[in-house]
Coordinates of C-alpha atoms and ligand atoms in Angstrom, one line a residue:
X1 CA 81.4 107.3 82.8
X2 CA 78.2 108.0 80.8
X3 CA 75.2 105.3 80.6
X4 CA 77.8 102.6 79.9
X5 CA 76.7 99.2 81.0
X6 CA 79.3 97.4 80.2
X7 CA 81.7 99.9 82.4
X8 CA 80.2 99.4 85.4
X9 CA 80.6 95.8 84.8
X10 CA 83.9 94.7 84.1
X11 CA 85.4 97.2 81.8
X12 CA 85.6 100.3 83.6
X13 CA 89.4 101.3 82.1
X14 CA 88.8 99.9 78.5
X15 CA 85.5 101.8 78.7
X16 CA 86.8 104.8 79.3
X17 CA 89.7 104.8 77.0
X18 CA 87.7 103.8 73.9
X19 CA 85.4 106.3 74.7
X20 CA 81.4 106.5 73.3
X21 CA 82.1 106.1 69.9
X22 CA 83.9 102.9 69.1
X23 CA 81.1 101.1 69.0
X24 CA 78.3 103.4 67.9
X25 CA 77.3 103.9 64.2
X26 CA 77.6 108.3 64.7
X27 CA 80.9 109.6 64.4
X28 CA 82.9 110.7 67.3
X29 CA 82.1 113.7 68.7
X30 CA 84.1 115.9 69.8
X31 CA 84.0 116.8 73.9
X32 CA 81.6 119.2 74.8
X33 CA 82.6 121.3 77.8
X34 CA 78.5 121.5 78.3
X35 CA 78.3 118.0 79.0
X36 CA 79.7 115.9 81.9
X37 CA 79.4 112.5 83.7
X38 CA 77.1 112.1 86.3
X39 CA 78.1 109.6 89.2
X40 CA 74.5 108.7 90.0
X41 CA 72.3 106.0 89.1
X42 CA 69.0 104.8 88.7
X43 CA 66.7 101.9 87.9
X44 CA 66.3 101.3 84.0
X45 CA 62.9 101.8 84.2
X46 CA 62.8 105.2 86.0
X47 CA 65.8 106.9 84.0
X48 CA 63.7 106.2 81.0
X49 CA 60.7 108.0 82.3
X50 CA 63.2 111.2 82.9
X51 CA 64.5 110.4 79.1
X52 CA 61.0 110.5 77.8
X53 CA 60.8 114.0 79.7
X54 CA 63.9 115.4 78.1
X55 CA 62.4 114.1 74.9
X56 CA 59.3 116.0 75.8
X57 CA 61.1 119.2 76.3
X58 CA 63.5 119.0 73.1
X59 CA 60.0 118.4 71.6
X60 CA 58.3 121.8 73.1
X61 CA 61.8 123.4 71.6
X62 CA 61.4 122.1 68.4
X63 CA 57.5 123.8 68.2
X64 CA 58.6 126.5 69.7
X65 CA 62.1 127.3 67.7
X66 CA 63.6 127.7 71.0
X67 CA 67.0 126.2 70.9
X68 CA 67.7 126.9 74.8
X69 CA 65.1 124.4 75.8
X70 CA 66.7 121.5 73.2
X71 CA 69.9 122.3 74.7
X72 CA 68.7 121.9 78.1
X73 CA 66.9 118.4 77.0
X74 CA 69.6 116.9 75.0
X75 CA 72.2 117.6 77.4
X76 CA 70.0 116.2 80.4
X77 CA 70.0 113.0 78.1
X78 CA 73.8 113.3 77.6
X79 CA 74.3 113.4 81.4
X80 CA 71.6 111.0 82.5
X81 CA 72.2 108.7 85.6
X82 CA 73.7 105.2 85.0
X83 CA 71.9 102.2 85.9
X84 CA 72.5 100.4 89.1
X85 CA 75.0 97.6 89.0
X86 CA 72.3 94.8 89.7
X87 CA 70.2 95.4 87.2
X88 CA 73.3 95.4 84.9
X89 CA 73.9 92.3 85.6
X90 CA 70.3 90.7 85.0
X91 CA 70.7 92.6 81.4
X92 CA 73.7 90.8 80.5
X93 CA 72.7 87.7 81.9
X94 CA 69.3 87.8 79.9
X95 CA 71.1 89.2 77.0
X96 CA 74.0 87.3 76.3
X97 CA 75.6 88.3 73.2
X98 CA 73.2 90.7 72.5
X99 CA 74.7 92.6 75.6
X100 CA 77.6 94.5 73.3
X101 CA 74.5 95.5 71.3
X102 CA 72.2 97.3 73.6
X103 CA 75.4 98.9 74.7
X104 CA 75.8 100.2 71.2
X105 CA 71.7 102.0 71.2
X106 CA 73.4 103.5 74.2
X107 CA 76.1 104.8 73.2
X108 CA 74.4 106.1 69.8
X109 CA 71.9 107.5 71.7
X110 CA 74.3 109.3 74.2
X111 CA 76.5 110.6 71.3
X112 CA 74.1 112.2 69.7
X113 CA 72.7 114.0 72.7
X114 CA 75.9 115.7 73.0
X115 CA 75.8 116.5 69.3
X116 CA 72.3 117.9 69.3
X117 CA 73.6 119.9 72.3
X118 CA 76.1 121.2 69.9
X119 CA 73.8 121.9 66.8
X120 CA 71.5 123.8 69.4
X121 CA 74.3 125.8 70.5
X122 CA 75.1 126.7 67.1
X123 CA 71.4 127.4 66.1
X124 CA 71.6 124.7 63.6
X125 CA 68.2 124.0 62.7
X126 CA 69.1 121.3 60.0
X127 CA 71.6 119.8 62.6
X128 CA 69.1 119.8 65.1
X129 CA 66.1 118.1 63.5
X130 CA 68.9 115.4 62.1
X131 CA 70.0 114.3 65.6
X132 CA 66.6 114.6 67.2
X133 CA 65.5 111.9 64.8
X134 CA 68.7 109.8 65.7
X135 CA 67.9 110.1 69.5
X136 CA 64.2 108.9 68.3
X137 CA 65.5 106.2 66.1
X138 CA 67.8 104.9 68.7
X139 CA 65.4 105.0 71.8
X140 CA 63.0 102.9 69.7
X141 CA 65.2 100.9 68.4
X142 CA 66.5 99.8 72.0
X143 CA 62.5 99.5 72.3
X144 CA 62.0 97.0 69.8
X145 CA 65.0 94.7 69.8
X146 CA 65.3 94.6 73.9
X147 CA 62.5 95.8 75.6
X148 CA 60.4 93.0 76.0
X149 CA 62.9 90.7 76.9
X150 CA 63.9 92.7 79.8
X151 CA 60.9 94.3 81.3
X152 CA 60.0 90.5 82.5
X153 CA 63.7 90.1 84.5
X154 CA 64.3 93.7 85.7
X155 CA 61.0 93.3 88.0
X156 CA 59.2 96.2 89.1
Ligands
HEC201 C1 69.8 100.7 75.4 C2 68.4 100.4 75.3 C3 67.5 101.6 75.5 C4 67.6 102.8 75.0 C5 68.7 103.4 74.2 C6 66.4 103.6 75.4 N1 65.6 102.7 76.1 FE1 63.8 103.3 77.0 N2 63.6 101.4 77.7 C7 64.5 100.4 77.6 C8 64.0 99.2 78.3 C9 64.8 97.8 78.4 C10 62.8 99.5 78.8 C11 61.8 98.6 79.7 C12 62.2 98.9 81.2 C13 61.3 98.2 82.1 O1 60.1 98.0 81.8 O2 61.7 97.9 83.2 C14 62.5 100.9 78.4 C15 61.4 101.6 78.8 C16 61.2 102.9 78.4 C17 60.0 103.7 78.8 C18 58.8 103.1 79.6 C19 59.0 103.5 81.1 C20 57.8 102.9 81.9 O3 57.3 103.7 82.7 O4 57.5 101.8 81.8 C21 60.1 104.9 78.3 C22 59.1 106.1 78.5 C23 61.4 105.0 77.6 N3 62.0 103.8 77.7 C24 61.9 106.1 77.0 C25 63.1 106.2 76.3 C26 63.6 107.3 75.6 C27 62.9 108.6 75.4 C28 64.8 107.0 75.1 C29 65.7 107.8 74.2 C30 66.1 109.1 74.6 C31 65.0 105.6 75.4 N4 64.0 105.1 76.2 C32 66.2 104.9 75.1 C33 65.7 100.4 76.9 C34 66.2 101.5 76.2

């Protein structure tokens, strides 16, 4: 399981046998033996505080023309923790609808860590710079369509 909500939820099995890309706008990807599921989990709030540190380091790469640390920084994005079942819950609640949607900036933006892991590996600048600005484009959009809603119910 990667940072699938909706798994944890109710749809563990369907989750895992449509995989990350059925519902994200980036193609499928194909399985990259650098990047595996992690079991643990963590509030919302602080697994977005490590993402904004992987983004940090990707960034430092991307001065730097070091593809080793974008690698390293994408794929800790690719493999970050789940959140806890709880405040799954409170998400769909507050979200409704919406819920399959915020699942969908999660899945983009988990696909296409695991494909800027691959353009690093593959010292594919143009590749690289691409899916850096889909990560970006997805974090914010999460941001901007959910964030305000959901900072009031997931408490502090
Ligand atoms: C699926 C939706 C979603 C995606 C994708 C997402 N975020 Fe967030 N993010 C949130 C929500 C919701 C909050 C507010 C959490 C809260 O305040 O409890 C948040 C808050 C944050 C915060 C503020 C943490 C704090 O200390 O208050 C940072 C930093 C952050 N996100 C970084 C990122 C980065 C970097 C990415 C992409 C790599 C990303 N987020 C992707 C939903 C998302």
């Amino acid at each position: 399981m990667k940072f699938r909500f909706s798994g944890l939820l109710f749809l563990p099995i369907a989750t895992l046998l449509l995989g990350g890309t059925l519902l994200s706008v980036s193609p499928p990807t194909d399985a990259s033996p650098a990047v595996s599921d992690t079991v643990d989990t963590k509030p919302l709030r602080l697994l977005m505080v490590g993402l904004a540190q992987d983004m940090s380091r990707i960034n430092t790469g991307l001065w730097h023309e070091d593809y080793d640390l974008i690698r390293q920084g994408a794929r800790s994005i690719a493999n970050h923790p789940k959140i806890p079942p709880n405040q799954i819950a409170k998400i769909k609640k507050t979200l409704g609808q919406e819920f399959q949607n915020f699942v969908r900036f999660d899945k983009v933006v988990h696909g296409t860590a695991s494909e800027l892991v691959t353009a690093a590996e593959a010292r594919n600048w143009s590749g690289v710079l691409e899916k850096y600005t889909q990560i970006r484009d997805g974090c914010v959009g999460c941001h901007t369509a959910y964030r305000d809603q959901l900072q009031h119910v997931l408490g502090k």
